[in-house]
Amino acid sequence: MAIPAPYPIGTPGQPWGDAERAEWLSRQTRHRSYADDVLDMVDRLRSRFDVSQYGELDYAPQTFPLFAIRNRDWNDALPVMLVTGGVHGYETSGVHGALQFVDRHMADYAGRANVLVAPCVSPWAYERIHRWNPHAIDPNRSFRENSPAGESAALMRLVGPLRERVLMHIDLHETTDSDESEFRPALAARDGKPFEPDGIPDGFYLVDDTEHPQPEFQQAVIAAVEKVTHIAPADAKGEIIGSPVVGHGVIRYPLRPLGLCAGVTDAKYKTTTEVYPDSPRATPVQCNDAQAAAVCAAIDYALAHAG
């Protein structure tokens, strides 16, 4: 196996300081528009749903308003379903799959559930097709008290009053080829650790909660998504991205101890989706469809087992 070249920023074995983070930031380029791609769609949804601003990120010279969408006629007697997308801004179908769910399916749950959707948690990273925010912080390891990530802190403030009332939370993500070529090497360099190459699974998978597993719930989501796109198989070690496969297309992480978004509430049913957009067997449309199908299946299962 070829030895990967050192990451171009920093000194191997030494964590980044301010100079390295500044150099990293100077290399980031804006590739797409949060306003055009996301906010325009959110505005179109205002005629059918309640849209509220829950925060704003000040990353001079830009500012990014953060919006959440919820059903009208919110009823405190109904269970709450939380959908989050774009915690990692480069994971495109997480954002557009969430918006697609709102546009095509959210009204189906009127009178049965309260649905709250935060479609793009990390807009700066969305525009730059990156995993981190401009401070080289991963929001999806920052959902904890006194969070260092503004993206995570804002979402925690939004869901805080509902934390104990959320029945289901689905967090929409992707695993991409760039995880192995850019983001994992950058992480190793930032933290002064060696980069250990791994594989990228070809297909969709889910991340359950190690501390409160719900295998039947996970399989209900997998069954729905399998009608749209293929499910990632285990590798030769019986793993997906270094974690043991515990069911068809399912691995587990300790969500809350790791500061992951899916652990931000006390929801009984929690999962993180992982779409594989770089597969030759998947299209962008399929990726968005898979995310929307996962959301619907997760809500359906939670409602059916809410008693």
PDB file of C-alpha atoms in Angstrom:
ATOM      1  CA  MET A   1       0.000   0.000   0.000  1.00  0.00           C
ATOM      2  CA  ALA A   2       1.301   3.445  -0.920  1.00  0.00           C
ATOM      3  CA  ILE A   3       2.139   5.699   1.997  1.00  0.00           C
ATOM      4  CA  PRO A   4      -0.116   8.770   1.828  1.00  0.00           C
ATOM      5  CA  ALA A   5       1.632  12.108   1.430  1.00  0.00           C
ATOM      6  CA  PRO A   6       1.606  14.365   4.491  1.00  0.00           C
ATOM      7  CA  TYR A   7      -1.288  16.811   4.663  1.00  0.00           C
ATOM      8  CA  PRO A   8      -0.076  20.122   3.169  1.00  0.00           C
ATOM      9  CA  ILE A   9      -0.763  22.128   6.332  1.00  0.00           C
ATOM     10  CA  GLY A  10       1.091  21.728   9.603  1.00  0.00           C
ATOM     11  CA  THR A  11       3.932  19.557  10.863  1.00  0.00           C
ATOM     12  CA  PRO A  12       3.290  15.804  11.157  1.00  0.00           C
ATOM     13  CA  GLY A  13       2.770  14.808  14.766  1.00  0.00           C
ATOM     14  CA  GLN A  14       2.046  18.363  15.966  1.00  0.00           C
ATOM     15  CA  PRO A  15      -1.499  19.691  16.462  1.00  0.00           C
ATOM     16  CA  TRP A  16      -2.393  22.847  14.595  1.00  0.00           C
ATOM     17  CA  GLY A  17      -2.065  26.234  16.210  1.00  0.00           C
ATOM     18  CA  ASP A  18      -3.542  29.545  15.137  1.00  0.00           C
ATOM     19  CA  ALA A  19      -1.183  29.875  12.164  1.00  0.00           C
ATOM     20  CA  GLU A  20      -2.133  26.500  10.717  1.00  0.00           C
ATOM     21  CA  ARG A  21      -5.844  27.145  11.187  1.00  0.00           C
ATOM     22  CA  ALA A  22      -5.451  30.510   9.462  1.00  0.00           C
ATOM     23  CA  GLU A  23      -3.627  28.871   6.566  1.00  0.00           C
ATOM     24  CA  TRP A  24      -6.354  26.250   6.288  1.00  0.00           C
ATOM     25  CA  LEU A  25      -9.045  28.947   6.266  1.00  0.00           C
ATOM     26  CA  SER A  26      -7.209  30.895   3.558  1.00  0.00           C
ATOM     27  CA  ARG A  27      -7.487  27.870   1.275  1.00  0.00           C
ATOM     28  CA  GLN A  28     -11.273  27.561   1.559  1.00  0.00           C
ATOM     29  CA  THR A  29     -13.241  28.670  -1.502  1.00  0.00           C
ATOM     30  CA  ARG A  30     -16.931  29.446  -1.872  1.00  0.00           C
ATOM     31  CA  HIS A  31     -18.439  27.069  -4.441  1.00  0.00           C
ATOM     32  CA  ARG A  32     -22.191  27.561  -4.111  1.00  0.00           C
ATOM     33  CA  SER A  33     -24.809  29.830  -2.571  1.00  0.00           C
ATOM     34  CA  TYR A  34     -26.737  29.107   0.616  1.00  0.00           C
ATOM     35  CA  ALA A  35     -29.107  31.952  -0.286  1.00  0.00           C
ATOM     36  CA  ASP A  36     -29.866  30.596  -3.757  1.00  0.00           C
ATOM     37  CA  ASP A  37     -29.924  26.891  -2.947  1.00  0.00           C
ATOM     38  CA  VAL A  38     -31.480  26.826   0.512  1.00  0.00           C
ATOM     39  CA  LEU A  39     -33.036  30.115   1.553  1.00  0.00           C
ATOM     40  CA  ASP A  40     -34.982  30.517  -1.701  1.00  0.00           C
ATOM     41  CA  MET A  41     -36.536  27.091  -1.129  1.00  0.00           C
ATOM     42  CA  VAL A  42     -37.274  27.898   2.513  1.00  0.00           C
ATOM     43  CA  ASP A  43     -39.043  31.071   1.384  1.00  0.00           C
ATOM     44  CA  ARG A  44     -41.204  29.073  -1.016  1.00  0.00           C
ATOM     45  CA  LEU A  45     -42.263  26.821   1.846  1.00  0.00           C
ATOM     46  CA  ARG A  46     -43.515  29.724   3.997  1.00  0.00           C
ATOM     47  CA  SER A  47     -46.954  29.609   2.383  1.00  0.00           C
ATOM     48  CA  ARG A  48     -47.557  26.111   3.763  1.00  0.00           C
ATOM     49  CA  PHE A  49     -45.440  25.871   6.917  1.00  0.00           C
ATOM     50  CA  ASP A  50     -44.218  28.013   9.788  1.00  0.00           C
ATOM     51  CA  VAL A  51     -40.659  29.223   9.232  1.00  0.00           C
ATOM     52  CA  SER A  52     -38.660  30.805  12.037  1.00  0.00           C
ATOM     53  CA  GLN A  53     -35.116  32.073  12.384  1.00  0.00           C
ATOM     54  CA  TYR A  54     -33.381  30.359  15.283  1.00  0.00           C
ATOM     55  CA  GLY A  55     -29.949  31.940  15.044  1.00  0.00           C
ATOM     56  CA  GLU A  56     -27.380  33.726  12.938  1.00  0.00           C
ATOM     57  CA  LEU A  57     -23.734  32.934  12.306  1.00  0.00           C
ATOM     58  CA  ASP A  58     -21.419  35.923  11.974  1.00  0.00           C
ATOM     59  CA  TYR A  59     -18.462  34.843   9.882  1.00  0.00           C
ATOM     60  CA  ALA A  60     -17.234  38.178   8.564  1.00  0.00           C
ATOM     61  CA  PRO A  61     -17.638  39.335   5.915  1.00  0.00           C
ATOM     62  CA  GLN A  62     -20.646  36.991   5.688  1.00  0.00           C
ATOM     63  CA  THR A  63     -23.561  36.367   8.008  1.00  0.00           C
ATOM     64  CA  PHE A  64     -25.803  33.321   7.784  1.00  0.00           C
ATOM     65  CA  PRO A  65     -29.343  33.298   9.183  1.00  0.00           C
ATOM     66  CA  LEU A  66     -30.438  29.872  10.419  1.00  0.00           C
ATOM     67  CA  PHE A  67     -34.005  28.743   9.794  1.00  0.00           C
ATOM     68  CA  ALA A  68     -36.245  25.985  11.044  1.00  0.00           C
ATOM     69  CA  ILE A  69     -39.496  24.801   9.495  1.00  0.00           C
ATOM     70  CA  ARG A  70     -42.395  23.342  11.444  1.00  0.00           C
ATOM     71  CA  ASN A  71     -45.937  22.315  10.729  1.00  0.00           C
ATOM     72  CA  ARG A  72     -48.739  24.774  11.327  1.00  0.00           C
ATOM     73  CA  ASP A  73     -51.242  24.124  14.123  1.00  0.00           C
ATOM     74  CA  TRP A  74     -48.500  22.830  16.423  1.00  0.00           C
ATOM     75  CA  ASN A  75     -50.254  20.752  19.087  1.00  0.00           C
ATOM     76  CA  ASP A  76     -48.472  20.120  22.387  1.00  0.00           C
ATOM     77  CA  ALA A  77     -50.474  16.909  22.803  1.00  0.00           C
ATOM     78  CA  LEU A  78     -48.733  15.345  19.793  1.00  0.00           C
ATOM     79  CA  PRO A  79     -45.273  13.732  19.668  1.00  0.00           C
ATOM     80  CA  VAL A  80     -42.392  15.771  18.254  1.00  0.00           C
ATOM     81  CA  MET A  81     -40.321  14.534  15.312  1.00  0.00           C
ATOM     82  CA  LEU A  82     -36.998  16.290  14.679  1.00  0.00           C
ATOM     83  CA  VAL A  83     -35.223  16.276  11.323  1.00  0.00           C
ATOM     84  CA  THR A  84     -31.775  17.836  10.913  1.00  0.00           C
ATOM     85  CA  GLY A  85     -29.682  18.203   7.776  1.00  0.00           C
ATOM     86  CA  GLY A  86     -26.461  19.838   6.726  1.00  0.00           C
ATOM     87  CA  VAL A  87     -24.657  19.501  10.051  1.00  0.00           C
ATOM     88  CA  HIS A  88     -21.772  18.725   7.724  1.00  0.00           C
ATOM     89  CA  GLY A  89     -22.326  21.288   5.014  1.00  0.00           C
ATOM     90  CA  TYR A  90     -20.652  19.319   2.236  1.00  0.00           C
ATOM     91  CA  GLU A  91     -23.127  16.442   2.609  1.00  0.00           C
ATOM     92  CA  THR A  92     -25.500  17.775  -0.009  1.00  0.00           C
ATOM     93  CA  SER A  93     -28.392  15.320   0.129  1.00  0.00           C
ATOM     94  CA  GLY A  94     -28.684  15.905   3.857  1.00  0.00           C
ATOM     95  CA  VAL A  95     -29.762  19.465   3.087  1.00  0.00           C
ATOM     96  CA  HIS A  96     -31.811  18.872  -0.025  1.00  0.00           C
ATOM     97  CA  GLY A  97     -33.296  15.625   1.232  1.00  0.00           C
ATOM     98  CA  ALA A  98     -34.599  17.479   4.290  1.00  0.00           C
ATOM     99  CA  LEU A  99     -36.114  20.200   2.102  1.00  0.00           C
ATOM    100  CA  GLN A 100     -37.597  17.584  -0.220  1.00  0.00           C
ATOM    101  CA  PHE A 101     -39.229  15.860   2.738  1.00  0.00           C
ATOM    102  CA  VAL A 102     -40.811  19.150   3.829  1.00  0.00           C
ATOM    103  CA  ASP A 103     -42.026  19.974   0.331  1.00  0.00           C
ATOM    104  CA  ARG A 104     -43.448  16.563  -0.578  1.00  0.00           C
ATOM    105  CA  HIS A 105     -44.265  14.723   2.635  1.00  0.00           C
ATOM    106  CA  MET A 106     -44.433  16.846   5.776  1.00  0.00           C
ATOM    107  CA  ALA A 107     -48.071  17.820   5.292  1.00  0.00           C
ATOM    108  CA  ASP A 108     -48.968  14.109   5.421  1.00  0.00           C
ATOM    109  CA  TYR A 109     -48.341  14.171   9.180  1.00  0.00           C
ATOM    110  CA  ALA A 110     -50.672  17.053   9.964  1.00  0.00           C
ATOM    111  CA  GLY A 111     -52.736  16.246  13.023  1.00  0.00           C
ATOM    112  CA  ARG A 112     -50.596  13.211  13.864  1.00  0.00           C
ATOM    113  CA  ALA A 113     -47.232  14.672  14.806  1.00  0.00           C
ATOM    114  CA  ASN A 114     -45.383  17.915  15.326  1.00  0.00           C
ATOM    115  CA  VAL A 115     -42.486  17.985  12.855  1.00  0.00           C
ATOM    116  CA  LEU A 116     -39.523  20.342  13.222  1.00  0.00           C
ATOM    117  CA  VAL A 117     -36.918  20.505  10.447  1.00  0.00           C
ATOM    118  CA  ALA A 118     -33.567  22.335  10.520  1.00  0.00           C
ATOM    119  CA  PRO A 119     -32.468  21.734   6.915  1.00  0.00           C
ATOM    120  CA  CYS A 120     -29.019  23.368   6.846  1.00  0.00           C
ATOM    121  CA  VAL A 121     -27.289  23.573  10.213  1.00  0.00           C
ATOM    122  CA  SER A 122     -23.897  24.594   8.736  1.00  0.00           C
ATOM    123  CA  PRO A 123     -24.373  27.088   5.871  1.00  0.00           C
ATOM    124  CA  TRP A 124     -20.753  28.341   5.744  1.00  0.00           C
ATOM    125  CA  ALA A 125     -19.608  24.768   5.210  1.00  0.00           C
ATOM    126  CA  TYR A 126     -22.439  24.187   2.721  1.00  0.00           C
ATOM    127  CA  GLU A 127     -21.094  26.966   0.530  1.00  0.00           C
ATOM    128  CA  ARG A 128     -17.518  25.701   0.736  1.00  0.00           C
ATOM    129  CA  ILE A 129     -18.408  22.006   0.458  1.00  0.00           C
ATOM    130  CA  HIS A 130     -16.614  21.319   3.706  1.00  0.00           C
ATOM    131  CA  ARG A 131     -17.043  19.368   6.915  1.00  0.00           C
ATOM    132  CA  TRP A 132     -15.855  22.007   9.378  1.00  0.00           C
ATOM    133  CA  ASN A 133     -16.812  25.570  10.207  1.00  0.00           C
ATOM    134  CA  PRO A 134     -14.313  28.419   9.583  1.00  0.00           C
ATOM    135  CA  HIS A 135     -12.607  27.736  12.903  1.00  0.00           C
ATOM    136  CA  ALA A 136     -11.710  24.208  11.718  1.00  0.00           C
ATOM    137  CA  ILE A 137     -14.258  22.796  14.194  1.00  0.00           C
ATOM    138  CA  ASP A 138     -16.515  19.868  13.348  1.00  0.00           C
ATOM    139  CA  PRO A 139     -20.066  20.789  14.435  1.00  0.00           C
ATOM    140  CA  ASN A 140     -20.949  17.110  14.602  1.00  0.00           C
ATOM    141  CA  ARG A 141     -18.521  16.557  17.456  1.00  0.00           C
ATOM    142  CA  SER A 142     -19.642  19.705  19.254  1.00  0.00           C
ATOM    143  CA  PHE A 143     -23.179  19.084  20.509  1.00  0.00           C
ATOM    144  CA  ARG A 144     -22.319  19.559  24.154  1.00  0.00           C
ATOM    145  CA  GLU A 145     -22.592  22.196  26.866  1.00  0.00           C
ATOM    146  CA  ASN A 146     -20.582  25.348  26.070  1.00  0.00           C
ATOM    147  CA  SER A 147     -20.177  24.163  22.503  1.00  0.00           C
ATOM    148  CA  PRO A 148     -17.252  25.696  20.610  1.00  0.00           C
ATOM    149  CA  ALA A 149     -19.282  25.580  17.378  1.00  0.00           C
ATOM    150  CA  GLY A 150     -21.883  28.280  16.790  1.00  0.00           C
ATOM    151  CA  GLU A 151     -23.806  25.937  14.513  1.00  0.00           C
ATOM    152  CA  SER A 152     -24.203  23.348  17.254  1.00  0.00           C
ATOM    153  CA  ALA A 153     -24.965  25.877  19.977  1.00  0.00           C
ATOM    154  CA  ALA A 154     -27.733  27.466  17.907  1.00  0.00           C
ATOM    155  CA  LEU A 155     -29.417  24.143  17.209  1.00  0.00           C
ATOM    156  CA  MET A 156     -29.173  23.167  20.869  1.00  0.00           C
ATOM    157  CA  ARG A 157     -30.943  26.402  21.827  1.00  0.00           C
ATOM    158  CA  LEU A 158     -33.669  25.641  19.292  1.00  0.00           C
ATOM    159  CA  VAL A 159     -34.399  22.128  20.515  1.00  0.00           C
ATOM    160  CA  GLY A 160     -33.640  22.701  24.192  1.00  0.00           C
ATOM    161  CA  PRO A 161     -37.253  23.418  25.209  1.00  0.00           C
ATOM    162  CA  LEU A 162     -38.359  20.274  23.334  1.00  0.00           C
ATOM    163  CA  ARG A 163     -35.526  17.975  24.355  1.00  0.00           C
ATOM    164  CA  GLU A 164     -37.625  15.708  26.563  1.00  0.00           C
ATOM    165  CA  ARG A 165     -40.619  15.752  24.204  1.00  0.00           C
ATOM    166  CA  VAL A 166     -38.902  14.620  21.015  1.00  0.00           C
ATOM    167  CA  LEU A 167     -39.940  11.064  20.167  1.00  0.00           C
ATOM    168  CA  MET A 168     -37.819  10.662  17.037  1.00  0.00           C
ATOM    169  CA  HIS A 169     -34.721  12.438  15.715  1.00  0.00           C
ATOM    170  CA  ILE A 170     -33.200  11.632  12.345  1.00  0.00           C
ATOM    171  CA  ASP A 171     -29.973  13.407  11.322  1.00  0.00           C
ATOM    172  CA  LEU A 172     -29.231  13.332   7.588  1.00  0.00           C
ATOM    173  CA  HIS A 173     -25.628  12.765   6.469  1.00  0.00           C
ATOM    174  CA  GLU A 174     -23.468  11.390   3.659  1.00  0.00           C
ATOM    175  CA  THR A 175     -20.246   9.403   3.524  1.00  0.00           C
ATOM    176  CA  THR A 176     -18.240  10.587   0.517  1.00  0.00           C
ATOM    177  CA  ASP A 177     -15.018   9.672  -1.242  1.00  0.00           C
ATOM    178  CA  SER A 178     -13.646  13.024  -0.086  1.00  0.00           C
ATOM    179  CA  ASP A 179     -13.828  11.755   3.501  1.00  0.00           C
ATOM    180  CA  GLU A 180     -10.829   9.593   2.701  1.00  0.00           C
ATOM    181  CA  SER A 181      -9.025  11.981   0.356  1.00  0.00           C
ATOM    182  CA  GLU A 182      -9.459  15.246   2.289  1.00  0.00           C
ATOM    183  CA  PHE A 183     -11.441  15.313   5.504  1.00  0.00           C
ATOM    184  CA  ARG A 184      -9.911  12.430   7.447  1.00  0.00           C
ATOM    185  CA  PRO A 185      -6.357  13.458   6.485  1.00  0.00           C
ATOM    186  CA  ALA A 186      -7.178  17.038   7.531  1.00  0.00           C
ATOM    187  CA  LEU A 187      -8.545  15.810  10.850  1.00  0.00           C
ATOM    188  CA  ALA A 188      -5.421  13.772  11.533  1.00  0.00           C
ATOM    189  CA  ALA A 189      -3.197  16.740  10.653  1.00  0.00           C
ATOM    190  CA  ARG A 190      -5.235  19.173  12.769  1.00  0.00           C
ATOM    191  CA  ASP A 191      -4.953  16.903  15.805  1.00  0.00           C
ATOM    192  CA  GLY A 192      -1.304  15.928  15.239  1.00  0.00           C
ATOM    193  CA  LYS A 193      -2.140  12.273  14.715  1.00  0.00           C
ATOM    194  CA  PRO A 194      -1.134   9.833  11.974  1.00  0.00           C
ATOM    195  CA  PHE A 195      -3.621   9.328   9.177  1.00  0.00           C
ATOM    196  CA  GLU A 196      -4.709   5.708   8.868  1.00  0.00           C
ATOM    197  CA  PRO A 197      -6.419   5.035   5.516  1.00  0.00           C
ATOM    198  CA  ASP A 198      -9.680   3.128   5.567  1.00  0.00           C
ATOM    199  CA  GLY A 199     -12.309   2.269   2.989  1.00  0.00           C
ATOM    200  CA  ILE A 200     -15.473   4.042   1.891  1.00  0.00           C
ATOM    201  CA  PRO A 201     -18.567   1.804   1.973  1.00  0.00           C
ATOM    202  CA  ASP A 202     -20.560   1.614  -1.252  1.00  0.00           C
ATOM    203  CA  GLY A 203     -24.134   2.222  -0.198  1.00  0.00           C
ATOM    204  CA  PHE A 204     -26.491   3.616   2.405  1.00  0.00           C
ATOM    205  CA  TYR A 205     -26.141   2.814   6.096  1.00  0.00           C
ATOM    206  CA  LEU A 206     -27.400   4.012   9.485  1.00  0.00           C
ATOM    207  CA  VAL A 207     -25.787   4.835  12.813  1.00  0.00           C
ATOM    208  CA  ASP A 208     -27.772   3.691  15.863  1.00  0.00           C
ATOM    209  CA  ASP A 209     -27.149   4.765  19.467  1.00  0.00           C
ATOM    210  CA  THR A 210     -24.875   2.416  21.415  1.00  0.00           C
ATOM    211  CA  GLU A 211     -26.390   3.514  24.718  1.00  0.00           C
ATOM    212  CA  HIS A 212     -30.050   3.151  23.669  1.00  0.00           C
ATOM    213  CA  PRO A 213     -30.204   0.896  20.607  1.00  0.00           C
ATOM    214  CA  GLN A 214     -33.417   0.450  18.660  1.00  0.00           C
ATOM    215  CA  PRO A 215     -32.642  -2.287  16.106  1.00  0.00           C
ATOM    216  CA  GLU A 216     -36.214  -2.743  14.866  1.00  0.00           C
ATOM    217  CA  PHE A 217     -36.515   0.982  14.220  1.00  0.00           C
ATOM    218  CA  GLN A 218     -33.238   1.009  12.284  1.00  0.00           C
ATOM    219  CA  GLN A 219     -34.331  -1.924  10.135  1.00  0.00           C
ATOM    220  CA  ALA A 220     -37.636  -0.258   9.327  1.00  0.00           C
ATOM    221  CA  VAL A 221     -35.697   2.701   7.935  1.00  0.00           C
ATOM    222  CA  ILE A 222     -33.284   0.432   6.053  1.00  0.00           C
ATOM    223  CA  ALA A 223     -36.210  -1.463   4.473  1.00  0.00           C
ATOM    224  CA  ALA A 224     -37.723   1.771   3.171  1.00  0.00           C
ATOM    225  CA  VAL A 225     -34.447   3.121   1.796  1.00  0.00           C
ATOM    226  CA  GLU A 226     -33.592  -0.196   0.146  1.00  0.00           C
ATOM    227  CA  LYS A 227     -36.458   0.456  -2.255  1.00  0.00           C
ATOM    228  CA  VAL A 228     -34.646   3.600  -3.395  1.00  0.00           C
ATOM    229  CA  THR A 229     -30.917   2.814  -3.272  1.00  0.00           C
ATOM    230  CA  HIS A 230     -28.590   0.001  -2.268  1.00  0.00           C
ATOM    231  CA  ILE A 231     -27.471  -0.693   1.286  1.00  0.00           C
ATOM    232  CA  ALA A 232     -23.775  -0.806   2.180  1.00  0.00           C
ATOM    233  CA  PRO A 233     -22.409  -4.281   2.889  1.00  0.00           C
ATOM    234  CA  ALA A 234     -19.967  -5.066   5.668  1.00  0.00           C
ATOM    235  CA  ASP A 235     -16.315  -5.175   4.709  1.00  0.00           C
ATOM    236  CA  ALA A 236     -14.074  -8.223   5.095  1.00  0.00           C
ATOM    237  CA  LYS A 237     -13.778  -7.521   8.834  1.00  0.00           C
ATOM    238  CA  GLY A 238     -17.551  -7.344   9.289  1.00  0.00           C
ATOM    239  CA  GLU A 239     -17.372  -3.554   9.691  1.00  0.00           C
ATOM    240  CA  ILE A 240     -18.478  -0.302   8.105  1.00  0.00           C
ATOM    241  CA  ILE A 241     -16.010   2.616   8.544  1.00  0.00           C
ATOM    242  CA  GLY A 242     -14.280   0.735  11.338  1.00  0.00           C
ATOM    243  CA  SER A 243     -17.384  -0.136  13.385  1.00  0.00           C
ATOM    244  CA  PRO A 244     -18.940  -3.608  13.678  1.00  0.00           C
ATOM    245  CA  VAL A 245     -22.088  -4.124  11.636  1.00  0.00           C
ATOM    246  CA  VAL A 246     -24.872  -4.957  14.099  1.00  0.00           C
ATOM    247  CA  GLY A 247     -27.671  -5.424  11.574  1.00  0.00           C
ATOM    248  CA  HIS A 248     -28.277  -5.049   7.861  1.00  0.00           C
ATOM    249  CA  GLY A 249     -26.688  -1.681   7.048  1.00  0.00           C
ATOM    250  CA  VAL A 250     -26.432  -0.564  10.684  1.00  0.00           C
ATOM    251  CA  ILE A 251     -23.544   0.347  12.983  1.00  0.00           C
ATOM    252  CA  ARG A 252     -23.599   2.015  16.413  1.00  0.00           C
ATOM    253  CA  TYR A 253     -21.908   5.008  18.015  1.00  0.00           C
ATOM    254  CA  PRO A 254     -22.262   6.430  21.554  1.00  0.00           C
ATOM    255  CA  LEU A 255     -24.088   9.482  20.242  1.00  0.00           C
ATOM    256  CA  ARG A 256     -24.128  11.790  23.239  1.00  0.00           C
ATOM    257  CA  PRO A 257     -20.602  11.123  24.571  1.00  0.00           C
ATOM    258  CA  LEU A 258     -19.216  11.869  21.099  1.00  0.00           C
ATOM    259  CA  GLY A 259     -21.140  15.141  20.867  1.00  0.00           C
ATOM    260  CA  LEU A 260     -23.071  13.996  17.803  1.00  0.00           C
ATOM    261  CA  CYS A 261     -26.169  15.793  16.593  1.00  0.00           C
ATOM    262  CA  ALA A 262     -28.362  12.696  16.839  1.00  0.00           C
ATOM    263  CA  GLY A 263     -27.748  12.655  20.601  1.00  0.00           C
ATOM    264  CA  VAL A 264     -28.958  16.209  21.206  1.00  0.00           C
ATOM    265  CA  THR A 265     -32.399  15.166  22.540  1.00  0.00           C
ATOM    266  CA  ASP A 266     -33.832  12.421  24.731  1.00  0.00           C
ATOM    267  CA  ALA A 267     -35.650  10.893  21.748  1.00  0.00           C
ATOM    268  CA  LYS A 268     -36.452   7.206  22.075  1.00  0.00           C
ATOM    269  CA  TYR A 269     -35.830   6.698  18.372  1.00  0.00           C
ATOM    270  CA  LYS A 270     -32.589   8.179  17.018  1.00  0.00           C
ATOM    271  CA  THR A 271     -30.602   7.547  13.881  1.00  0.00           C
ATOM    272  CA  THR A 272     -28.031   9.107  11.583  1.00  0.00           C
ATOM    273  CA  THR A 273     -28.362   8.399   7.872  1.00  0.00           C
ATOM    274  CA  GLU A 274     -25.313   7.976   5.657  1.00  0.00           C
ATOM    275  CA  VAL A 275     -25.933   8.212   1.924  1.00  0.00           C
ATOM    276  CA  TYR A 276     -23.108   7.412  -0.515  1.00  0.00           C
ATOM    277  CA  PRO A 277     -23.389   9.978  -3.335  1.00  0.00           C
ATOM    278  CA  ASP A 278     -20.192   8.935  -5.131  1.00  0.00           C
ATOM    279  CA  SER A 279     -21.425   5.451  -5.945  1.00  0.00           C
ATOM    280  CA  PRO A 280     -21.724   4.649  -9.661  1.00  0.00           C
ATOM    281  CA  ARG A 281     -25.035   3.049  -8.677  1.00  0.00           C
ATOM    282  CA  ALA A 282     -26.586   6.224  -7.246  1.00  0.00           C
ATOM    283  CA  THR A 283     -27.684   9.573  -8.667  1.00  0.00           C
ATOM    284  CA  PRO A 284     -28.258  12.889  -6.869  1.00  0.00           C
ATOM    285  CA  VAL A 285     -31.998  12.335  -7.259  1.00  0.00           C
ATOM    286  CA  GLN A 286     -31.718   8.911  -5.645  1.00  0.00           C
ATOM    287  CA  CYS A 287     -29.700  10.364  -2.781  1.00  0.00           C
ATOM    288  CA  ASN A 288     -32.345  12.989  -2.024  1.00  0.00           C
ATOM    289  CA  ASP A 289     -35.083  10.382  -2.410  1.00  0.00           C
ATOM    290  CA  ALA A 290     -33.262   8.068  -0.007  1.00  0.00           C
ATOM    291  CA  GLN A 291     -33.034  10.779   2.636  1.00  0.00           C
ATOM    292  CA  ALA A 292     -36.715  11.673   2.291  1.00  0.00           C
ATOM    293  CA  ALA A 293     -37.708   7.996   2.401  1.00  0.00           C
ATOM    294  CA  ALA A 294     -35.643   7.536   5.561  1.00  0.00           C
ATOM    295  CA  VAL A 295     -37.400  10.456   7.244  1.00  0.00           C
ATOM    296  CA  CYS A 296     -40.853   9.160   6.353  1.00  0.00           C
ATOM    297  CA  ALA A 297     -40.044   5.640   7.506  1.00  0.00           C
ATOM    298  CA  ALA A 298     -38.599   6.922  10.780  1.00  0.00           C
ATOM    299  CA  ILE A 299     -41.684   9.032  11.543  1.00  0.00           C
ATOM    300  CA  ASP A 300     -44.031   6.221  10.516  1.00  0.00           C
ATOM    301  CA  TYR A 301     -42.298   3.739  12.796  1.00  0.00           C
ATOM    302  CA  ALA A 302     -42.231   6.145  15.736  1.00  0.00           C
ATOM    303  CA  LEU A 303     -45.937   6.906  15.359  1.00  0.00           C
ATOM    304  CA  ALA A 304     -46.810   3.226  15.097  1.00  0.00           C
ATOM    305  CA  HIS A 305     -44.901   2.453  18.298  1.00  0.00           C
ATOM    306  CA  ALA A 306     -45.651   5.604  20.268  1.00  0.00           C
ATOM    307  CA  GLY A 307     -47.916   3.911  22.831  1.00  0.00           C
TER     308      GLY A 307
END
